[in-house]
Coordinates of C-alpha atoms and ligand atoms in Angstrom, one line a residue:
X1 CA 0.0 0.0 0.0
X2 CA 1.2 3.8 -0.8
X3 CA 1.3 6.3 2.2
X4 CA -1.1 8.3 0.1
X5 CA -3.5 5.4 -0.1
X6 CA -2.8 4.5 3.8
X7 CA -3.7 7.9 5.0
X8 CA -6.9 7.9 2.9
X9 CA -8.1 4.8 4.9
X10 CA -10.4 5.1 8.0
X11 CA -9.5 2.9 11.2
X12 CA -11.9 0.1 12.1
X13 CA -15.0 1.0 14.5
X14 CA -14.9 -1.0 17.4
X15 CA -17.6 -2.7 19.1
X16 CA -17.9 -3.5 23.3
X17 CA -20.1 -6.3 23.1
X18 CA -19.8 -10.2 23.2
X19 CA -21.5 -11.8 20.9
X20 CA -21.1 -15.0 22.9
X21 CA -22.7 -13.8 25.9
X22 CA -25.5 -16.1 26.9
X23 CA -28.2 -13.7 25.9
X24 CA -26.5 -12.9 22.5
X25 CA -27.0 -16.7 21.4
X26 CA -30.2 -16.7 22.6
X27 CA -31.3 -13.7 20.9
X28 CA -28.3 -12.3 18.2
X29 CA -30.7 -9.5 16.4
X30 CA -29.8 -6.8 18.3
X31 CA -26.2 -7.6 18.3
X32 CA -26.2 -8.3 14.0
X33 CA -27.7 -4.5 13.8
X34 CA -25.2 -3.1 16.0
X35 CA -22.7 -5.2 13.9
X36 CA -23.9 -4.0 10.8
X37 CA -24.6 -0.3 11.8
X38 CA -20.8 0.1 13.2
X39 CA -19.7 0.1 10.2
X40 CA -18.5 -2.4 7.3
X41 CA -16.6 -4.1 9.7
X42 CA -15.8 -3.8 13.3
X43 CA -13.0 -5.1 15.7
X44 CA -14.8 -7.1 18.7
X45 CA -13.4 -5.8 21.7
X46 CA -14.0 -8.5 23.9
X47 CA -12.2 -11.4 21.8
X48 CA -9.4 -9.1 19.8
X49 CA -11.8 -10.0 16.6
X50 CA -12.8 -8.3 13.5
X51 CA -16.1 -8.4 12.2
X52 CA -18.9 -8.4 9.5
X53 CA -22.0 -8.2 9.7
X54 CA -23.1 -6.4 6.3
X55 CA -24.2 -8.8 3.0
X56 CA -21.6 -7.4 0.5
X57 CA -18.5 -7.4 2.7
X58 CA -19.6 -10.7 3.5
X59 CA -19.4 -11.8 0.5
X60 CA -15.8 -10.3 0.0
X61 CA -14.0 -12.0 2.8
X62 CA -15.9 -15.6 2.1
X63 CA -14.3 -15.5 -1.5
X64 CA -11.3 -13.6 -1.7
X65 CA -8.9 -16.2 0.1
X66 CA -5.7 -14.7 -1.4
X67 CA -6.5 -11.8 1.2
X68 CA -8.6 -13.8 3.8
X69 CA -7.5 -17.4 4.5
X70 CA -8.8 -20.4 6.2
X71 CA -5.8 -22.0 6.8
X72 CA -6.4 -20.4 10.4
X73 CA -9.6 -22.5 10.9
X74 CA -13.2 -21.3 10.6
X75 CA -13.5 -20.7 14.2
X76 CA -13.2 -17.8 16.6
X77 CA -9.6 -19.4 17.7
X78 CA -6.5 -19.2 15.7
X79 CA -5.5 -23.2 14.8
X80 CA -2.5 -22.4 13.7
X81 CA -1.6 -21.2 17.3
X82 CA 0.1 -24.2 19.7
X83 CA -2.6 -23.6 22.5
X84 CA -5.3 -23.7 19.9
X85 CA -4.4 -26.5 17.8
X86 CA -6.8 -29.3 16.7
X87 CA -7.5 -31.0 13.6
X88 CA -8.3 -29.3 10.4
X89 CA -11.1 -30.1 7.9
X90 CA -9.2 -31.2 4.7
X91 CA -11.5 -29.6 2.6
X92 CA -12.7 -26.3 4.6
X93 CA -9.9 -25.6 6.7
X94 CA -7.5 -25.5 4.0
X95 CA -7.3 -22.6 0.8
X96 CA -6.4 -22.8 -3.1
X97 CA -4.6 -24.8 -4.5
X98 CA -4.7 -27.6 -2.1
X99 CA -8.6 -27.1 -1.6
X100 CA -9.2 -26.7 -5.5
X101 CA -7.5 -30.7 -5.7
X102 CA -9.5 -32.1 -2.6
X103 CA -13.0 -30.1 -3.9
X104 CA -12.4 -31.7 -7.0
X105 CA -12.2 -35.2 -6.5
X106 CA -14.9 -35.1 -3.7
X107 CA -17.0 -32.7 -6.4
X108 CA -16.4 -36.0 -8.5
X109 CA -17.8 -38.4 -6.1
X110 CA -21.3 -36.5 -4.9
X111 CA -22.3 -35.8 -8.5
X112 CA -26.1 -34.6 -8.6
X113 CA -26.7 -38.1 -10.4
X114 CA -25.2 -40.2 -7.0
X115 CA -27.6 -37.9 -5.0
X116 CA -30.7 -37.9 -7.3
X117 CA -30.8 -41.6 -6.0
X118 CA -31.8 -41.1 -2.7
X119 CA -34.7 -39.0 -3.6
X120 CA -37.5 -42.2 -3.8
X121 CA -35.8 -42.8 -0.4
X122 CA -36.1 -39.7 1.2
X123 CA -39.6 -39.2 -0.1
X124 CA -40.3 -42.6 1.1
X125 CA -39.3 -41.7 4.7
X126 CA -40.7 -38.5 4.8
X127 CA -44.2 -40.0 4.0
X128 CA -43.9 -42.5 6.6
X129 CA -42.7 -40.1 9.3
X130 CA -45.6 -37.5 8.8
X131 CA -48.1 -40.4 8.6
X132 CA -47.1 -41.4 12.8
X133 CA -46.9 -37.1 13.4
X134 CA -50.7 -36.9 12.1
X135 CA -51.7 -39.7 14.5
X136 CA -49.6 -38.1 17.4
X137 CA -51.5 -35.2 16.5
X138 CA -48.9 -33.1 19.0
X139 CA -45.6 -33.0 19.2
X140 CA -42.0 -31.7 19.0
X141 CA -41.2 -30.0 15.6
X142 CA -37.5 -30.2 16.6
X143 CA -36.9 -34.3 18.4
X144 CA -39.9 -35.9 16.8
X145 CA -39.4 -34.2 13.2
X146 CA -36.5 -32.6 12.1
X147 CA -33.9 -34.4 13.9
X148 CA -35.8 -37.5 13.3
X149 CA -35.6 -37.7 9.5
X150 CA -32.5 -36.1 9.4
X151 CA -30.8 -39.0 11.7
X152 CA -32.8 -41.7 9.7
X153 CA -32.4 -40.3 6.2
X154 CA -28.4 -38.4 6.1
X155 CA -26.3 -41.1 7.6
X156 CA -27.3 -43.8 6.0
X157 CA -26.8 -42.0 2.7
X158 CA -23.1 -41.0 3.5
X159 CA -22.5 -44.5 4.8
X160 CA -22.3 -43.8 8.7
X161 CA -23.9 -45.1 11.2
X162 CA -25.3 -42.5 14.1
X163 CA -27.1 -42.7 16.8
X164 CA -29.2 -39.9 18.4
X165 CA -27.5 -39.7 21.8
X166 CA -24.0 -39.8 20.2
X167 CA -24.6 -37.9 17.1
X168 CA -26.1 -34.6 19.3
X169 CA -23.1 -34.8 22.2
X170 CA -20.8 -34.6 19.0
X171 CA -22.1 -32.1 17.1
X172 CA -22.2 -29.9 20.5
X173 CA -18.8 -30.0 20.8
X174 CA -18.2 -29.4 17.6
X175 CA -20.1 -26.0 17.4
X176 CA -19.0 -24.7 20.7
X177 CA -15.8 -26.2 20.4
X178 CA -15.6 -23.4 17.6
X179 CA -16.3 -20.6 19.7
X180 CA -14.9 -19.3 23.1
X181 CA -13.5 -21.2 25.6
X182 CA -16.5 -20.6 27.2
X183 CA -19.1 -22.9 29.9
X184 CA -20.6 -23.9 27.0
X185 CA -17.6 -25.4 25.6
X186 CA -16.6 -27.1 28.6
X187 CA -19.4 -28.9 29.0
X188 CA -19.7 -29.8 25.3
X189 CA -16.6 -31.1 25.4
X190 CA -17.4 -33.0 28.6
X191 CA -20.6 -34.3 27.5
X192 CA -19.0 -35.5 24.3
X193 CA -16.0 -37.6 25.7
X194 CA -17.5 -41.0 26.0
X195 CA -18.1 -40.7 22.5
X196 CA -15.1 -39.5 20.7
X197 CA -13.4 -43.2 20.0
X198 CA -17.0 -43.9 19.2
X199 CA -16.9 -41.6 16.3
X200 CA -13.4 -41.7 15.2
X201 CA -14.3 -45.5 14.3
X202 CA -17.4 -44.9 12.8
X203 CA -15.5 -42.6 10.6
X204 CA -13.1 -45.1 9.4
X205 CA -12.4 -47.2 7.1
X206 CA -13.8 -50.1 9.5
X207 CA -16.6 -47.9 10.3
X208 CA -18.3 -47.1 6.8
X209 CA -20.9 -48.4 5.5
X210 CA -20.1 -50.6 2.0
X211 CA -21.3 -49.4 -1.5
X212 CA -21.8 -45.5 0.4
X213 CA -20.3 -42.7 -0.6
X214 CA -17.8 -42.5 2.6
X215 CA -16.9 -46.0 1.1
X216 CA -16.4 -43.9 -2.9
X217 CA -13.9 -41.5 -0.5
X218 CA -11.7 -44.6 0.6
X219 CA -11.7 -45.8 -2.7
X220 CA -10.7 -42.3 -4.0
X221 CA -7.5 -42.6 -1.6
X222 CA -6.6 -46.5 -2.8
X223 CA -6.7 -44.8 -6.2
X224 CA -4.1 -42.0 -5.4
X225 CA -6.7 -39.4 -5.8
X226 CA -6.6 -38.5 -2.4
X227 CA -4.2 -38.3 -0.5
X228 CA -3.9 -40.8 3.0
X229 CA -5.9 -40.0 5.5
X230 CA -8.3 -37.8 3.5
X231 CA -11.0 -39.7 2.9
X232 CA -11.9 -40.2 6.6
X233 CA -11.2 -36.5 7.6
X234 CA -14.1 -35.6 4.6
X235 CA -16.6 -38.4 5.8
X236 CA -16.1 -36.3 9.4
X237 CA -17.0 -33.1 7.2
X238 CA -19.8 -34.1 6.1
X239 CA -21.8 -35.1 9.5
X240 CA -20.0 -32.5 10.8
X241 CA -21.6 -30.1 7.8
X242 CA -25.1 -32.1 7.1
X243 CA -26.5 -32.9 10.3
X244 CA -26.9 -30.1 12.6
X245 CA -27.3 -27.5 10.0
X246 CA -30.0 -29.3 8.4
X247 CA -32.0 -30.4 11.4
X248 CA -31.3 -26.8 12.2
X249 CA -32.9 -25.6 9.0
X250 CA -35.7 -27.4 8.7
X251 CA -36.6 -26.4 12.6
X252 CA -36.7 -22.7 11.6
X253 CA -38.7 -23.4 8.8
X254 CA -41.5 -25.6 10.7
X255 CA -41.4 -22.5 12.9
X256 CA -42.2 -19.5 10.7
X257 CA -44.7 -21.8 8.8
X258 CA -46.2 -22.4 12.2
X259 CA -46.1 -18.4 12.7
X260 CA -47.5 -17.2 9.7
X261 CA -50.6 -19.9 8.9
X262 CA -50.6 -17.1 5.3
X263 CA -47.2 -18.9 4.2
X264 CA -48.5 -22.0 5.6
X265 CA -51.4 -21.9 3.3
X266 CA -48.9 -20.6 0.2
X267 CA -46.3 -23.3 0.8
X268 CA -49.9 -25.7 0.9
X269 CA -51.5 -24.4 -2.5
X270 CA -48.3 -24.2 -4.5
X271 CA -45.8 -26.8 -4.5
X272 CA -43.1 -25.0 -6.3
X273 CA -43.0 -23.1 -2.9
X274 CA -42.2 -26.0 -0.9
X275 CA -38.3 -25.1 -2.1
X276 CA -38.6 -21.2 -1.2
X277 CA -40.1 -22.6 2.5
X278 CA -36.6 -24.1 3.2
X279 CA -34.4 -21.4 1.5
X280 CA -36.3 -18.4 3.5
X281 CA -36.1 -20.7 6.5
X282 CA -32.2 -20.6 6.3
X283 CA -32.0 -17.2 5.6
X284 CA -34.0 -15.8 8.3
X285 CA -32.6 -18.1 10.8
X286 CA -29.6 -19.2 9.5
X287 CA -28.1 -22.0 11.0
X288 CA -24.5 -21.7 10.5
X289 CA -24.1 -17.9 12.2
X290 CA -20.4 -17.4 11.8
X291 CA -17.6 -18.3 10.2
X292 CA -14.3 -17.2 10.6
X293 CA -11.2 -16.2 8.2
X294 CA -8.0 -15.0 9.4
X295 CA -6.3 -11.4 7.1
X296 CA -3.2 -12.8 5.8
X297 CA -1.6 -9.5 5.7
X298 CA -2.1 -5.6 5.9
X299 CA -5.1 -4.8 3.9
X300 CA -7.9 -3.2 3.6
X301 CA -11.6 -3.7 3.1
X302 CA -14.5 -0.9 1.8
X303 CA -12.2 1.7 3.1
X304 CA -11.3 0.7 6.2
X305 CA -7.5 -0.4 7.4
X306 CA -6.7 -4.1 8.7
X307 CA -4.0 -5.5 10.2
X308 CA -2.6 -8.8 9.2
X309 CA -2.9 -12.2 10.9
X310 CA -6.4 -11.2 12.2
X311 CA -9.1 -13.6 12.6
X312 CA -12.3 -11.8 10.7
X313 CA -16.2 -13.4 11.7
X314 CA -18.7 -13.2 8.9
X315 CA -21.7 -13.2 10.9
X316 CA -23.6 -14.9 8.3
X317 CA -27.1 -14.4 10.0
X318 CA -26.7 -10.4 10.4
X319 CA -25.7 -10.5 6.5
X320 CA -28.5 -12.6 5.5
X321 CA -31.3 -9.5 7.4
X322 CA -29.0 -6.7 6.0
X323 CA -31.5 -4.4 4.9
X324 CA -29.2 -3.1 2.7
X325 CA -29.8 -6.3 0.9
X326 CA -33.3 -7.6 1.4
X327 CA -36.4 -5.6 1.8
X328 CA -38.4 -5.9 5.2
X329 CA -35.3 -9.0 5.7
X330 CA -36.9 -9.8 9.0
X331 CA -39.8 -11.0 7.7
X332 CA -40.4 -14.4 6.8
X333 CA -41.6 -14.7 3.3
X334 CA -41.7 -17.7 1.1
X335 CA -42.3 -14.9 -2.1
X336 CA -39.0 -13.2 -2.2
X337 CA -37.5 -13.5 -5.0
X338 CA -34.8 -15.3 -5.8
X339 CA -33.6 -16.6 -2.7
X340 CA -31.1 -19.2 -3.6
X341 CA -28.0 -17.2 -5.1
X342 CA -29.2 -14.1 -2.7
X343 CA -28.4 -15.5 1.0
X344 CA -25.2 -16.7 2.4
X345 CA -26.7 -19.2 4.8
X346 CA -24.4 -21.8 2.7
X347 CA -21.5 -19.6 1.9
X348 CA -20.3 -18.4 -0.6
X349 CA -16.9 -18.6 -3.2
X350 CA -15.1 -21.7 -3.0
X351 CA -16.2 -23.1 -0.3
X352 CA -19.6 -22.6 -0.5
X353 CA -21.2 -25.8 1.0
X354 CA -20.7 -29.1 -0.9
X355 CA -23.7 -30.4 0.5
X356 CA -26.6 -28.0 -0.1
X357 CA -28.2 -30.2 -3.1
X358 CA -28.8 -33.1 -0.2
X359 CA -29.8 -30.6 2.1
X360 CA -32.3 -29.2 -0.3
X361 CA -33.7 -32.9 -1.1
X362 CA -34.0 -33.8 2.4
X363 CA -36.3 -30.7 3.7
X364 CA -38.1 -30.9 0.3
X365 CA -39.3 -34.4 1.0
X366 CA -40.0 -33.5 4.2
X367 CA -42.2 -30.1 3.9
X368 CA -43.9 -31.0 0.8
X369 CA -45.1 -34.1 2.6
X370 CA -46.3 -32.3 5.6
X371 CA -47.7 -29.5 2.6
X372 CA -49.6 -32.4 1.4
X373 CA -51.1 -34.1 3.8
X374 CA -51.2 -31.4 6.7
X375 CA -54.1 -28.6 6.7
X376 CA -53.1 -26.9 9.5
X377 CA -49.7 -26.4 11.6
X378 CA -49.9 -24.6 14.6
X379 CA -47.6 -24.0 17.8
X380 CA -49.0 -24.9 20.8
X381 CA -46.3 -23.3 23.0
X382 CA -43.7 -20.6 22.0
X383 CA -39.9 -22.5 20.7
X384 CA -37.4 -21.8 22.8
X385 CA -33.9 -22.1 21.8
X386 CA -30.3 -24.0 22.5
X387 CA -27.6 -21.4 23.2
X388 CA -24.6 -23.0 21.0
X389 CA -21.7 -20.8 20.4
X390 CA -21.5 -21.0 16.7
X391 CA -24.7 -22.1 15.8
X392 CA -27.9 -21.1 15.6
X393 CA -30.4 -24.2 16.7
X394 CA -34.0 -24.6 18.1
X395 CA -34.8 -26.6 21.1
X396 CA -38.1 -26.8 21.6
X397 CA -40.5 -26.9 19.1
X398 CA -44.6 -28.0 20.4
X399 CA -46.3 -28.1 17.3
X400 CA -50.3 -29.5 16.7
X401 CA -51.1 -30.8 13.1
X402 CA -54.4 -31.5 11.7
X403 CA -54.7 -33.7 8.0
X404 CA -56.0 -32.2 4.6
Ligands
LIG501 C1 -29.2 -26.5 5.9 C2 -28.1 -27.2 5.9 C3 -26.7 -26.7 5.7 C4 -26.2 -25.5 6.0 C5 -26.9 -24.3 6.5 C6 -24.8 -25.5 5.6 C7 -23.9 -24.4 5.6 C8 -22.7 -24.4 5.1 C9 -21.8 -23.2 5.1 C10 -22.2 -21.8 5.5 C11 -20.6 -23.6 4.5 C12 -19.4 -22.7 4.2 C13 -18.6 -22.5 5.5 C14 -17.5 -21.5 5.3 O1 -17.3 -21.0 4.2 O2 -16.8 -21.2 6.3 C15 -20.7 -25.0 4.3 C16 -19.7 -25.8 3.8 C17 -19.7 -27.2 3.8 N1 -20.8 -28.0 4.0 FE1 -22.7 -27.3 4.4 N2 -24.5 -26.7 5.1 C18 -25.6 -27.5 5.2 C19 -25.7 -28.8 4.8 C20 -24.7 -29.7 4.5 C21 -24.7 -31.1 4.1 C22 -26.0 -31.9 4.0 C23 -23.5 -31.5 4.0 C24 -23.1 -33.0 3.6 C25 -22.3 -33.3 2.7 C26 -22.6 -30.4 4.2 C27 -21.2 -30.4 4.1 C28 -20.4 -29.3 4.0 C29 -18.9 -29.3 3.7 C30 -18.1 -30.6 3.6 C31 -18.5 -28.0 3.6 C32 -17.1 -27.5 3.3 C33 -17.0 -27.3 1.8 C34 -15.6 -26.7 1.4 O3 -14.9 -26.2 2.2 O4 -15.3 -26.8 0.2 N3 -23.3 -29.3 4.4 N4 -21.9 -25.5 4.7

């Protein structure tokens, strides 16, 4: 950078308040505004952070990676730092060119004609599932729904085997693992220890399920496509990636349509909004909330002067209710247009999730057979949510259904 161009640029605003303070996670909005009303992006006093919370800078630091890596890790800790260390993701914690090789071959492997497959299957399910809810007449959106088809229809798909008790205590830690070294993350951690050889196996070679597509990974590696070591660390990606997130989604979604018996009654009379449900879903409560880069050097960004080595949040959530962006963005509406290239609720640039095409099939099977054979969806008790430090999740859900 020239002096002249270094004088012209403004410092970063900073912002006194912890988005990882109890009552942040439980309710973020007024934190994203704050975010997005400091400025384009903020430094985060309390965790020596910068920030963004506004849809176009978003989009700038989730795809310029020769500026803002992920070599650091894609949470708020620095992985690269000896106190911080732990495992990277081989295909998200890692930039250009070694990403563009891994992408590649695993691109390869979940080809939209592998995952058009399991669509009879994930219809199949989804009928079955809302057949019981209409009998049970009342019940949890979040247990007896989401995270029930998700468990029954993902895993077996990728070739895993897991359990409900398991499955949750590792996806805790994971997502609070990612944040602060908070209470949260203790006792994620805690609650997840009986079942970390557990998973490691079930990731494994050993662990896979044959003819899957974790089993397509390890051939990958026999064939020299990817490297040792690889396949299982992409297998972990993926349940790490699909399971949460998508129970997640298709929580928030149940939600609004519960909310608004108007969209409810859209989703019900036109099935091509079945796939708007889901995408509005995630981008008024987006799952994923943050993700992290790290500046690899001196630079800048919309004006505004950064110093290198700095690990930079995209708070994905405050981006995807920029007003800036989307008109009256915190309403849910199932008629905005174009959702699906608008919101960054599954990234965006190179890494923009791998797995949103199975995401998509799962809650379309789901909602369009609840839009088909439910008339009415009500709540019978306001949702209440699970603080998780780096996700957004729903922990309650009580529903009533009545059938069409
Ligand atoms: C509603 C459901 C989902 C949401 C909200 C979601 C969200 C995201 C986001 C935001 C990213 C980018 C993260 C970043 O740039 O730091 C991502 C990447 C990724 N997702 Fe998803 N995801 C979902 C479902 C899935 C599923 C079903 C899979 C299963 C294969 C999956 C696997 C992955 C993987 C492996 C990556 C890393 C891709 C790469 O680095 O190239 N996700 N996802």
């Amino acid at each position: 950078m020239t002096n002249a161009a270094e004088t012209a640029l403004r410092e970063v605003p900073v912002l006194d308040i912890d988005p990882y303070a109890i009552e942040v996670l439980r309710d973020p909005y007024s934190f994203h505004e704050a975010l997005r009303e400091a400025g384009p992006i903020a430094f985060i006093k309390p965790h020596g952070v910068y920030a963004v919370g506004r849809h176009a800078e978003a989009k700038v630091v989730l795809s310029d990676y020769a500026r803002f890596t992920n070599a650091a890790g894609i949470g708020l800790q620095d992985i690269r730092k000896p106190g911080d260390f732990r495992i990277p993701s081989r295909l998200l914690e890692v930039d250009p060119p070694d990403h563009t090789k891994i992408r590649t071959v695993v691109t390869r492997i979940l080809s939209p004609l592998v995952i058009r497959k399991w669509k009879e299957g994930f219809e199949r399910k989804a009928e079955s599932l809302v057949d019981q809810l209409l009998e049970q007449r009342e019940f949890d959106g979040v247990e007896d729904c989401a995270e029930r088809f998700v468990l029954e229809a993902f895993p077996a798909s990728v070739g895993v085997r897991l359990p409900r008790t398991e499955t949750l205590a590792i996806g805790a830690m994971r997502f609070n693992q990612s944040g602060p070294k908070n209470a949260l993350f203790e006792k994620a951690m805690a609650q997840a220890q009986p079942y970390l050889a557990w998973f490691e196996e079930s990731v494994s070679r050993r662990g896979v399920l044959p003819d899957s597509l974790a089993e397509m990974l390890f051939k990958a590696e026999d064939a020299g496509d990817l490297d040792e070591g690889v396949a299982s660390n992409v297998v972990r990606s993926f349940v790490g990636g699909g399971t949460d997130s998508t129970i997640a989604g298709i929580s928030f979604t149940l939600h609004q349509l519960a909310k608004n018996p108007e969209q409810w009654q859209r989703v019900r009379s036109d099935p091509a909004k079945v796939k708007a449900a889901f995408e509005e879903g995630i981008r008024h409560e987006t799952p994923f909330q943050v993700t992290y880069r790290a500046t690899v050097a001196e630079t800048e960004l919309s004006g505004i002067r950064l110093d290198g080595g700095i690990k930079v949040g995209v708070f994905l959530g405050a981006a995807n209710r920029d007003p800036r962006k989307f008109e009256n963005a915190d309403r849910y509406d199932v008629d905005r247009p174009a959702l699906a290239g608008n919101h960054v609720a599954l990234g965006s640039g190179v890494h923009a999730c791998i797995g949103q095409m199975i995401a998509r099939l799962e809650s379309e099977a789901l909602i369009g057979a609840l839009a088909r054979k439910v008339a009415t969806l009500e709540l019978t008790a306001p949702a209440t949510y699970r603080p998780i430090n780096q996700m957004r999740m729903l922990d309650k859900l009580p529903v009533r259904i009545q059938a069409a």
